[in-house]
PDB file of C-alpha atoms and ligand atoms in Angstrom:
ATOM      1  CA  MET A 231      42.646-103.306 167.388  1.00 74.00           C
ATOM      2  CA  SER A 232      41.486-100.471 169.600  1.00 85.00           C
ATOM      3  CA  SER A 233      42.470-100.198 173.242  1.00 93.00           C
ATOM      4  CA  LEU A 234      39.913-101.122 175.837  1.00 95.00           C
ATOM      5  CA  ILE A 235      40.331 -97.700 177.457  1.00 97.00           C
ATOM      6  CA  GLU A 236      41.871 -94.669 175.801  1.00 98.00           C
ATOM      7  CA  PHE A 237      42.213 -91.118 177.114  1.00 98.00           C
ATOM      8  CA  ARG A 238      43.224 -88.590 174.455  1.00 98.00           C
ATOM      9  CA  GLU A 239      44.210 -85.266 175.985  1.00 98.00           C
ATOM     10  CA  VAL A 240      41.366 -85.511 178.469  1.00 98.00           C
ATOM     11  CA  CYS A 241      40.698 -82.323 180.443  1.00 98.00           C
ATOM     12  CA  LYS A 242      38.224 -81.664 183.206  1.00 98.00           C
ATOM     13  CA  TYR A 243      38.014 -78.074 184.371  1.00 97.00           C
ATOM     14  CA  TYR A 244      35.923 -76.543 187.121  1.00 95.00           C
ATOM     15  CA  GLN A 245      35.283 -72.830 187.295  1.00 92.00           C
ATOM     16  CA  MET A 246      35.468 -71.626 190.906  1.00 92.00           C
ATOM     17  CA  GLY A 247      34.763 -67.901 190.779  1.00 93.00           C
ATOM     18  CA  ASP A 248      37.833 -66.386 189.143  1.00 94.00           C
ATOM     19  CA  THR A 249      39.973 -69.487 189.206  1.00 94.00           C
ATOM     20  CA  THR A 250      39.862 -72.546 186.977  1.00 94.00           C
ATOM     21  CA  VAL A 251      40.555 -75.817 188.755  1.00 95.00           C
ATOM     22  CA  LYS A 252      42.166 -78.266 186.354  1.00 96.00           C
ATOM     23  CA  ALA A 253      41.129 -81.595 187.860  1.00 97.00           C
ATOM     24  CA  ALA A 254      42.413 -83.332 184.729  1.00 98.00           C
ATOM     25  CA  ASP A 255      44.781 -81.529 182.416  1.00 97.00           C
ATOM     26  CA  ARG A 256      45.528 -83.190 179.061  1.00 97.00           C
ATOM     27  CA  ILE A 257      45.651 -86.731 180.377  1.00 98.00           C
ATOM     28  CA  SER A 258      46.460 -89.381 177.778  1.00 98.00           C
ATOM     29  CA  PHE A 259      46.888 -93.114 178.241  1.00 98.00           C
ATOM     30  CA  GLN A 260      45.733 -96.409 176.819  1.00 98.00           C
ATOM     31  CA  ILE A 261      44.814 -99.550 178.709  1.00 98.00           C
ATOM     32  CA  GLN A 262      44.775-102.877 176.883  1.00 97.00           C
ATOM     33  CA  LYS A 263      42.771-105.989 177.570  1.00 96.00           C
ATOM     34  CA  GLY A 264      44.300-108.100 180.332  1.00 96.00           C
ATOM     35  CA  GLU A 265      46.254-105.325 182.055  1.00 97.00           C
ATOM     36  CA  PHE A 266      46.253-104.640 185.797  1.00 97.00           C
ATOM     37  CA  VAL A 267      46.739-100.890 186.172  1.00 98.00           C
ATOM     38  CA  ALA A 268      46.799 -98.772 189.312  1.00 97.00           C
ATOM     39  CA  ILE A 269      45.941 -95.100 188.960  1.00 97.00           C
ATOM     40  CA  VAL A 270      47.630 -93.522 191.943  1.00 96.00           C
ATOM     41  CA  GLY A 271      48.143 -90.037 193.332  1.00 95.00           C
ATOM     42  CA  GLN A 272      47.708 -87.869 196.376  1.00 94.00           C
ATOM     43  CA  SER A 273      44.446 -86.314 197.464  1.00 93.00           C
ATOM     44  CA  GLY A 274      43.259 -83.855 194.838  1.00 95.00           C
ATOM     45  CA  SER A 275      45.503 -85.248 192.099  1.00 96.00           C
ATOM     46  CA  GLY A 276      42.564 -86.188 189.868  1.00 97.00           C
ATOM     47  CA  LYS A 277      41.941 -89.874 190.585  1.00 96.00           C
ATOM     48  CA  SER A 278      38.186 -89.638 191.125  1.00 93.00           C
ATOM     49  CA  THR A 279      37.938 -87.352 188.134  1.00 95.00           C
ATOM     50  CA  CYS A 280      39.535 -90.045 185.974  1.00 96.00           C
ATOM     51  CA  MET A 281      37.509 -92.787 187.630  1.00 94.00           C
ATOM     52  CA  ASN A 282      34.262 -90.960 186.897  1.00 93.00           C
ATOM     53  CA  ILE A 283      35.206 -90.469 183.269  1.00 95.00           C
ATOM     54  CA  ILE A 284      36.367 -94.087 182.840  1.00 95.00           C
ATOM     55  CA  GLY A 285      33.137 -95.234 184.488  1.00 93.00           C
ATOM     56  CA  CYS A 286      31.027 -93.075 182.141  1.00 92.00           C
ATOM     57  CA  LEU A 287      29.675 -91.156 185.127  1.00 89.00           C
ATOM     58  CA  ASP A 288      31.135 -87.904 183.842  1.00 91.00           C
ATOM     59  CA  VAL A 289      32.424 -86.524 180.542  1.00 92.00           C
ATOM     60  CA  PRO A 290      35.599 -84.540 179.824  1.00 96.00           C
ATOM     61  CA  THR A 291      35.505 -80.759 179.370  1.00 96.00           C
ATOM     62  CA  SER A 292      37.682 -81.355 176.318  1.00 97.00           C
ATOM     63  CA  GLY A 293      39.585 -84.250 174.840  1.00 97.00           C
ATOM     64  CA  THR A 294      38.261 -87.695 174.058  1.00 97.00           C
ATOM     65  CA  TYR A 295      37.498 -90.807 176.055  1.00 97.00           C
ATOM     66  CA  LEU A 296      37.198 -93.979 174.017  1.00 96.00           C
ATOM     67  CA  LEU A 297      35.777 -97.074 175.687  1.00 95.00           C
ATOM     68  CA  ASP A 298      36.321-100.132 173.521  1.00 93.00           C
ATOM     69  CA  GLY A 299      36.999 -97.754 170.640  1.00 94.00           C
ATOM     70  CA  GLN A 300      33.739 -95.849 171.084  1.00 93.00           C
ATOM     71  CA  ASP A 301      33.550 -92.158 171.909  1.00 94.00           C
ATOM     72  CA  VAL A 302      31.554 -92.009 175.132  1.00 92.00           C
ATOM     73  CA  ASP A 303      30.757 -88.311 174.667  1.00 89.00           C
ATOM     74  CA  GLN A 304      28.768 -89.107 171.517  1.00 91.00           C
ATOM     75  CA  MET A 305      26.419 -91.539 173.237  1.00 91.00           C
ATOM     76  CA  ASP A 306      22.908 -90.869 174.437  1.00 91.00           C
ATOM     77  CA  LYS A 307      21.677 -91.937 177.868  1.00 88.00           C
ATOM     78  CA  ASN A 308      20.520 -95.393 176.784  1.00 89.00           C
ATOM     79  CA  GLN A 309      23.704 -96.166 174.899  1.00 90.00           C
ATOM     80  CA  LEU A 310      25.699 -95.052 177.929  1.00 89.00           C
ATOM     81  CA  ALA A 311      23.750 -97.262 180.297  1.00 86.00           C
ATOM     82  CA  ALA A 312      24.142-100.179 177.910  1.00 86.00           C
ATOM     83  CA  ILE A 313      27.890 -99.821 177.437  1.00 90.00           C
ATOM     84  CA  ARG A 314      28.393 -99.280 181.164  1.00 88.00           C
ATOM     85  CA  ASN A 315      26.488-102.474 181.936  1.00 85.00           C
ATOM     86  CA  LYS A 316      28.339-104.473 179.349  1.00 86.00           C
ATOM     87  CA  MET A 317      31.856-103.147 179.826  1.00 92.00           C
ATOM     88  CA  LEU A 318      32.316-102.148 183.453  1.00 92.00           C
ATOM     89  CA  GLY A 319      32.172-103.842 186.817  1.00 92.00           C
ATOM     90  CA  PHE A 320      32.443-101.408 189.736  1.00 91.00           C
ATOM     91  CA  ILE A 321      33.974-101.999 193.147  1.00 91.00           C
ATOM     92  CA  PHE A 322      33.832 -99.113 195.611  1.00 88.00           C
ATOM     93  CA  GLN A 323      35.320 -98.353 199.005  1.00 85.00           C
ATOM     94  CA  GLN A 324      31.825 -98.545 200.463  1.00 86.00           C
ATOM     95  CA  TYR A 325      30.408-101.862 199.393  1.00 85.00           C
ATOM     96  CA  ASN A 326      26.944-100.445 198.667  1.00 89.00           C
ATOM     97  CA  LEU A 327      25.230-103.702 199.478  1.00 95.00           C
ATOM     98  CA  LEU A 328      21.500-103.666 200.067  1.00 96.00           C
ATOM     99  CA  PRO A 329      20.963-104.770 203.694  1.00 96.00           C
ATOM    100  CA  LYS A 330      17.596-106.456 203.221  1.00 97.00           C
ATOM    101  CA  LEU A 331      18.689-108.620 200.309  1.00 97.00           C
ATOM    102  CA  THR A 332      20.634-111.869 200.560  1.00 98.00           C
ATOM    103  CA  LEU A 333      24.156-112.003 199.187  1.00 98.00           C
ATOM    104  CA  GLN A 334      22.920-113.788 196.104  1.00 98.00           C
ATOM    105  CA  GLU A 335      20.170-111.214 195.550  1.00 97.00           C
ATOM    106  CA  ASN A 336      22.691-108.402 195.969  1.00 97.00           C
ATOM    107  CA  VAL A 337      24.913-109.915 193.290  1.00 97.00           C
ATOM    108  CA  GLU A 338      21.895-110.261 191.024  1.00 96.00           C
ATOM    109  CA  VAL A 339      20.870-106.593 191.145  1.00 93.00           C
ATOM    110  CA  PRO A 340      23.011-105.351 188.227  1.00 89.00           C
ATOM    111  CA  LEU A 341      22.114-108.454 186.221  1.00 92.00           C
ATOM    112  CA  MET A 342      18.480-107.609 186.722  1.00 92.00           C
ATOM    113  CA  TYR A 343      19.090-104.092 185.389  1.00 86.00           C
ATOM    114  CA  ALA A 344      20.932-105.642 182.458  1.00 85.00           C
ATOM    115  CA  GLY A 345      17.837-107.696 181.656  1.00 89.00           C
ATOM    116  CA  VAL A 346      19.362-111.109 182.367  1.00 93.00           C
ATOM    117  CA  PRO A 347      16.585-113.695 182.865  1.00 96.00           C
ATOM    118  CA  LYS A 348      16.053-115.008 186.388  1.00 96.00           C
ATOM    119  CA  PRO A 349      17.423-118.563 186.048  1.00 96.00           C
ATOM    120  CA  GLU A 350      20.613-117.250 184.463  1.00 96.00           C
ATOM    121  CA  ARG A 351      20.888-114.537 187.123  1.00 96.00           C
ATOM    122  CA  HIS A 352      20.678-117.214 189.770  1.00 96.00           C
ATOM    123  CA  GLU A 353      23.357-119.317 188.174  1.00 96.00           C
ATOM    124  CA  ARG A 354      25.737-116.444 187.489  1.00 95.00           C
ATOM    125  CA  SER A 355      25.398-114.962 190.966  1.00 97.00           C
ATOM    126  CA  ARG A 356      26.051-118.358 192.544  1.00 97.00           C
ATOM    127  CA  ILE A 357      29.177-118.899 190.433  1.00 95.00           C
ATOM    128  CA  ALA A 358      30.446-115.379 191.182  1.00 94.00           C
ATOM    129  CA  LEU A 359      29.981-115.857 194.939  1.00 95.00           C
ATOM    130  CA  GLU A 360      31.748-119.206 194.734  1.00 94.00           C
ATOM    131  CA  MET A 361      34.640-117.501 192.957  1.00 90.00           C
ATOM    132  CA  VAL A 362      35.141-115.125 195.877  1.00 90.00           C
ATOM    133  CA  GLY A 363      34.857-117.933 198.429  1.00 91.00           C
ATOM    134  CA  LEU A 364      31.329-117.218 199.642  1.00 95.00           C
ATOM    135  CA  GLY A 365      29.515-120.060 197.915  1.00 96.00           C
ATOM    136  CA  ASP A 366      28.310-121.382 201.275  1.00 97.00           C
ATOM    137  CA  LYS A 367      26.678-118.087 202.291  1.00 97.00           C
ATOM    138  CA  LEU A 368      24.302-117.371 199.404  1.00 97.00           C
ATOM    139  CA  LYS A 369      21.331-116.789 201.698  1.00 98.00           C
ATOM    140  CA  HIS A 370      23.165-114.699 204.284  1.00 98.00           C
ATOM    141  CA  LYS A 371      22.504-111.001 204.675  1.00 97.00           C
ATOM    142  CA  PRO A 372      25.378-108.483 204.366  1.00 96.00           C
ATOM    143  CA  MET A 373      25.238-107.603 208.083  1.00 96.00           C
ATOM    144  CA  GLN A 374      26.171-111.196 208.942  1.00 96.00           C
ATOM    145  CA  LEU A 375      29.537-110.784 207.235  1.00 95.00           C
ATOM    146  CA  SER A 376      32.837-109.136 208.087  1.00 91.00           C
ATOM    147  CA  GLY A 377      33.974-106.056 206.141  1.00 90.00           C
ATOM    148  CA  GLY A 378      36.343-108.104 204.003  1.00 89.00           C
ATOM    149  CA  GLN A 379      33.606-110.599 203.205  1.00 92.00           C
ATOM    150  CA  GLN A 380      31.232-107.775 202.287  1.00 93.00           C
ATOM    151  CA  GLN A 381      33.853-106.395 199.929  1.00 90.00           C
ATOM    152  CA  ARG A 382      34.118-109.861 198.391  1.00 92.00           C
ATOM    153  CA  VAL A 383      30.373-109.769 197.757  1.00 95.00           C
ATOM    154  CA  SER A 384      30.808-106.479 195.957  1.00 94.00           C
ATOM    155  CA  ILE A 385      33.602-108.070 193.889  1.00 93.00           C
ATOM    156  CA  ALA A 386      31.260-110.945 193.054  1.00 94.00           C
ATOM    157  CA  ARG A 387      28.616-108.407 192.045  1.00 94.00           C
ATOM    158  CA  ALA A 388      31.132-106.726 189.726  1.00 92.00           C
ATOM    159  CA  LEU A 389      32.180-110.102 188.276  1.00 91.00           C
ATOM    160  CA  ALA A 390      28.725-111.519 187.713  1.00 92.00           C
ATOM    161  CA  GLY A 391      28.142-109.268 184.726  1.00 88.00           C
ATOM    162  CA  ASP A 392      31.334-110.608 183.130  1.00 88.00           C
ATOM    163  CA  PRO A 393      32.590-107.067 182.477  1.00 91.00           C
ATOM    164  CA  ALA A 394      35.474-106.230 180.150  1.00 91.00           C
ATOM    165  CA  VAL A 395      36.964-103.997 182.848  1.00 95.00           C
ATOM    166  CA  ILE A 396      36.866-104.275 186.623  1.00 94.00           C
ATOM    167  CA  LEU A 397      37.033-100.752 188.012  1.00 95.00           C
ATOM    168  CA  ALA A 398      37.978-100.629 191.692  1.00 93.00           C
ATOM    169  CA  ASP A 399      37.974 -97.277 193.527  1.00 92.00           C
ATOM    170  CA  GLU A 400      39.918 -97.500 196.815  1.00 90.00           C
ATOM    171  CA  PRO A 401      38.595-101.045 197.343  1.00 89.00           C
ATOM    172  CA  THR A 402      40.670-101.576 200.482  1.00 88.00           C
ATOM    173  CA  GLY A 403      40.012 -98.128 201.934  1.00 86.00           C
ATOM    174  CA  ALA A 404      37.571 -99.320 204.577  1.00 82.00           C
ATOM    175  CA  LEU A 405      39.486-102.480 205.503  1.00 85.00           C
ATOM    176  CA  ASP A 406      42.265-103.280 207.949  1.00 85.00           C
ATOM    177  CA  SER A 407      45.610-104.024 206.315  1.00 85.00           C
ATOM    178  CA  HIS A 408      45.297-107.806 206.544  1.00 85.00           C
ATOM    179  CA  THR A 409      41.829-107.915 204.990  1.00 85.00           C
ATOM    180  CA  GLY A 410      42.906-105.277 202.495  1.00 86.00           C
ATOM    181  CA  ARG A 411      45.703-107.561 201.349  1.00 87.00           C
ATOM    182  CA  GLU A 412      43.219-110.401 200.863  1.00 85.00           C
ATOM    183  CA  VAL A 413      41.038-108.235 198.664  1.00 86.00           C
ATOM    184  CA  LEU A 414      44.099-107.167 196.693  1.00 90.00           C
ATOM    185  CA  THR A 415      45.170-110.778 196.272  1.00 91.00           C
ATOM    186  CA  MET A 416      41.739-111.470 194.879  1.00 89.00           C
ATOM    187  CA  LEU A 417      42.159-108.691 192.312  1.00 92.00           C
ATOM    188  CA  GLN A 418      45.539-110.161 191.373  1.00 92.00           C
ATOM    189  CA  GLN A 419      43.917-113.565 190.914  1.00 90.00           C
ATOM    190  CA  LEU A 420      41.261-112.044 188.686  1.00 89.00           C
ATOM    191  CA  HIS A 421      44.002-110.425 186.641  1.00 92.00           C
ATOM    192  CA  ALA A 422      45.865-113.734 186.423  1.00 92.00           C
ATOM    193  CA  ALA A 423      42.647-115.298 185.137  1.00 88.00           C
ATOM    194  CA  GLY A 424      42.651-112.837 182.229  1.00 90.00           C
ATOM    195  CA  ASN A 425      40.548-109.973 183.581  1.00 92.00           C
ATOM    196  CA  THR A 426      41.397-106.333 183.006  1.00 95.00           C
ATOM    197  CA  VAL A 427      41.619-104.510 186.338  1.00 96.00           C
ATOM    198  CA  VAL A 428      41.856-100.756 186.909  1.00 97.00           C
ATOM    199  CA  LEU A 429      42.509 -99.903 190.542  1.00 96.00           C
ATOM    200  CA  ILE A 430      42.289 -96.365 191.897  1.00 96.00           C
ATOM    201  CA  THR A 431      44.238 -95.692 195.085  1.00 94.00           C
ATOM    202  CA  HIS A 432      46.172 -93.021 196.976  1.00 93.00           C
ATOM    203  CA  ASP A 433      48.303 -95.720 198.617  1.00 92.00           C
ATOM    204  CA  ASN A 434      51.677 -96.545 197.040  1.00 92.00           C
ATOM    205  CA  SER A 435      51.951 -99.853 198.866  1.00 90.00           C
ATOM    206  CA  ILE A 436      48.726-100.928 197.168  1.00 92.00           C
ATOM    207  CA  ALA A 437      49.562 -99.462 193.762  1.00 94.00           C
ATOM    208  CA  VAL A 438      52.814-101.416 193.517  1.00 93.00           C
ATOM    209  CA  GLN A 439      50.804-104.654 193.645  1.00 93.00           C
ATOM    210  CA  ALA A 440      49.486-103.855 190.178  1.00 95.00           C
ATOM    211  CA  GLN A 441      51.412-104.498 186.987  1.00 96.00           C
ATOM    212  CA  ARG A 442      51.483-100.919 185.785  1.00 97.00           C
ATOM    213  CA  ILE A 443      51.192 -97.585 187.558  1.00 97.00           C
ATOM    214  CA  ILE A 444      49.750 -94.383 186.164  1.00 97.00           C
ATOM    215  CA  ARG A 445      50.701 -91.673 188.636  1.00 97.00           C
ATOM    216  CA  LEU A 446      48.771 -88.404 188.746  1.00 97.00           C
ATOM    217  CA  GLU A 447      49.770 -85.092 190.214  1.00 96.00           C
ATOM    218  CA  ASP A 448      47.723 -81.909 189.907  1.00 96.00           C
ATOM    219  CA  GLY A 449      45.718 -83.387 187.060  1.00 97.00           C
ATOM    220  CA  HIS A 450      48.768 -84.497 185.085  1.00 96.00           C
ATOM    221  CA  VAL A 451      50.236 -87.926 184.411  1.00 97.00           C
ATOM    222  CA  ILE A 452      53.731 -87.804 185.865  1.00 96.00           C
ATOM    223  CA  TYR A 453      54.571 -91.499 185.544  1.00 96.00           C
ATOM    224  CA  ASP A 454      53.178 -94.300 183.414  1.00 97.00           C
ATOM    225  CA  GLY A 455      54.977 -97.600 183.401  1.00 97.00           C
ATOM    226  CA  ASP A 456      56.073-100.705 185.206  1.00 96.00           C
ATOM    227  CA  ALA A 457      54.801-100.823 188.797  1.00 95.00           C
ATOM    228  CA  SER A 458      57.991-102.536 189.939  1.00 91.00           C
ATOM    229  CA  ALA A 459      60.328 -99.844 188.565  1.00 91.00           C
ATOM    230  CA  PRO A 460      61.958 -97.779 191.338  1.00 88.00           C
ATOM    231  CA  GLU A 461      60.777 -94.501 189.809  1.00 88.00           C
ATOM    232  CA  ALA A 462      57.151 -95.701 189.978  1.00 88.00           C
ATOM    233  CA  VAL A 463      56.987 -94.791 193.663  1.00 85.00           C
ATOM    234  CA  VAL A 464      59.328 -91.803 193.843  1.00 73.00           C
ATOM    235  CA  THR A 465      57.364 -88.657 194.538  1.00 66.00           C
ATOM    236  CA  PRO A 466      57.906 -86.143 191.748  1.00 56.00           C
ATOM    237  CA  ASN A 467      59.027 -83.224 193.914  1.00 59.00           C
ATOM    238  CA  LEU A 468      61.818 -85.270 195.390  1.00 52.00           C
ATOM    239  CA  ALA A 469      62.720 -86.640 191.969  1.00 50.00           C
ATOM    240  CA  GLY A 470      62.853 -83.101 190.593  1.00 48.00           C
ATOM    241  CA  ARG A 471      65.080 -81.913 193.389  1.00 48.00           C
ATOM    242  CA  GLY A 472      67.246 -84.985 193.021  1.00 44.00           C
ATOM    243  CA  ALA A 473      67.700 -84.330 189.323  1.00 44.00           C
ATOM    244  CA  ALA A 474      68.460 -80.657 189.912  1.00 43.00           C
ATOM    245  CA  GLY A 475      70.902 -81.346 192.712  1.00 36.00           C
TER     246      GLY A 475
HETATM  247  N1  ATP B   2      32.796 -80.688 191.410  1.00 79.10           N
HETATM  248  C1  ATP B   2      33.958 -80.046 191.595  1.00 79.10           C
HETATM  249  N2  ATP B   2      34.020 -78.715 191.628  1.00 79.10           N
HETATM  250  C2  ATP B   2      35.172 -78.053 191.786  1.00 79.10           C
HETATM  251  N3  ATP B   2      36.357 -78.654 191.927  1.00 79.10           N
HETATM  252  C3  ATP B   2      36.385 -79.988 191.906  1.00 79.10           C
HETATM  253  C4  ATP B   2      35.188 -80.768 191.734  1.00 79.10           C
HETATM  254  N4  ATP B   2      35.525 -82.069 191.753  1.00 79.10           N
HETATM  255  C5  ATP B   2      36.849 -82.110 191.928  1.00 79.10           C
HETATM  256  N5  ATP B   2      37.373 -80.885 192.018  1.00 79.10           N
HETATM  257  C6  ATP B   2      38.797 -80.537 192.193  1.00 79.10           C
HETATM  258  O1  ATP B   2      39.553 -81.239 191.229  1.00 79.10           O
HETATM  259  C7  ATP B   2      40.761 -81.729 191.791  1.00 79.10           C
HETATM  260  C8  ATP B   2      40.839 -83.236 191.607  1.00 79.10           C
HETATM  261  O2  ATP B   2      39.827 -83.842 192.382  1.00 79.10           O
HETATM  262  P1  ATP B   2      39.648 -85.418 192.494  1.00 79.10           P
HETATM  263  O3  ATP B   2      38.406 -85.648 193.266  1.00 79.10           O
HETATM  264  O4  ATP B   2      39.724 -86.027 191.149  1.00 79.10           O
HETATM  265  O5  ATP B   2      40.922 -85.840 193.347  1.00 79.10           O
HETATM  266  P2  ATP B   2      41.309 -87.269 193.983  1.00 79.10           P
HETATM  267  O6  ATP B   2      42.654 -87.614 193.458  1.00 79.10           O
HETATM  268  O7  ATP B   2      40.216 -88.236 193.757  1.00 79.10           O
HETATM  269  O8  ATP B   2      41.440 -86.932 195.524  1.00 79.10           O
HETATM  270  P3  ATP B   2      41.069 -87.835 196.817  1.00 79.10           P
HETATM  271  O9  ATP B   2      42.218 -88.783 197.012  1.00 79.10           O
HETATM  272  O10 ATP B   2      41.002 -86.819 197.917  1.00 79.10           O
HETATM  273  O11 ATP B   2      39.772 -88.518 196.563  1.00 79.10           O
HETATM  274  C9  ATP B   2      40.787 -81.260 193.233  1.00 79.10           C
HETATM  275  O12 ATP B   2      41.541 -80.083 193.302  1.00 79.10           O
HETATM  276  C10 ATP B   2      39.334 -81.007 193.539  1.00 79.10           C
HETATM  277  O13 ATP B   2      39.207 -80.008 194.508  1.00 79.10           O
HETATM  278 MG1   MG B   3      38.937 -89.289 195.031  1.00 79.10          MG
END
């Protein structure tokens, strides 16, 4: 069986005058169904680059990205849109909710694009909002909610499409630490319920809440393994010095 997500020697290079910036440099990993993986690294390490490739928003300069066993680079625009709709649920730092729509309508937007008929959209959006604890606020507008609640709406929106992968890019970045923890707990619950979650973060204390950590530095994978292992959070420079000394 193929992995849900597979990077094979993925590179993303940018030419800046005379210098080549290697945002991703031969990155390889596989993510299986049901995993909860944090992709972590400092600013500029290549997280967004990976996120954009995983999310089919960008393609590698070289190497291969397989989503559910299919080579994304070989797809045309329509195939891409279709696989993105079917496979991926996005959660961003900014919730990207539409202010004039109700919570339920906001959750329905991607379902509408996916061509789901109205009665089913209604039902699925209601269930998704109930799952994130907002079942009593279907007709509210985003502005009537706290930041954490708005992020829960965006989680419901990601869930409503029943995606194979939930892709969360710094989902707690705009939240205070308490609310951030709540959102993280929700991702853990989704994982416990069988969902595959890929979380992008620069924050070690958030990454260790996942099951597995893929750590990036300068476009390279420098750690891939158990999130609870001590070496999962050791910064590579210090580790290198430690080993040398
Ligand atoms: N469009 C671009 N043109 C040139 N260089 C780029 C471009 N996008 C990214 N880079 C470079 O690639 C490297 C990786 O960038 P990336 O955005 O993936 O980092 P990141 O880990 O997401 O950082 P942050 O935590 O700050 O969001 C950086 O050195 C960045 O400057
Ligand atoms: Mg980034």
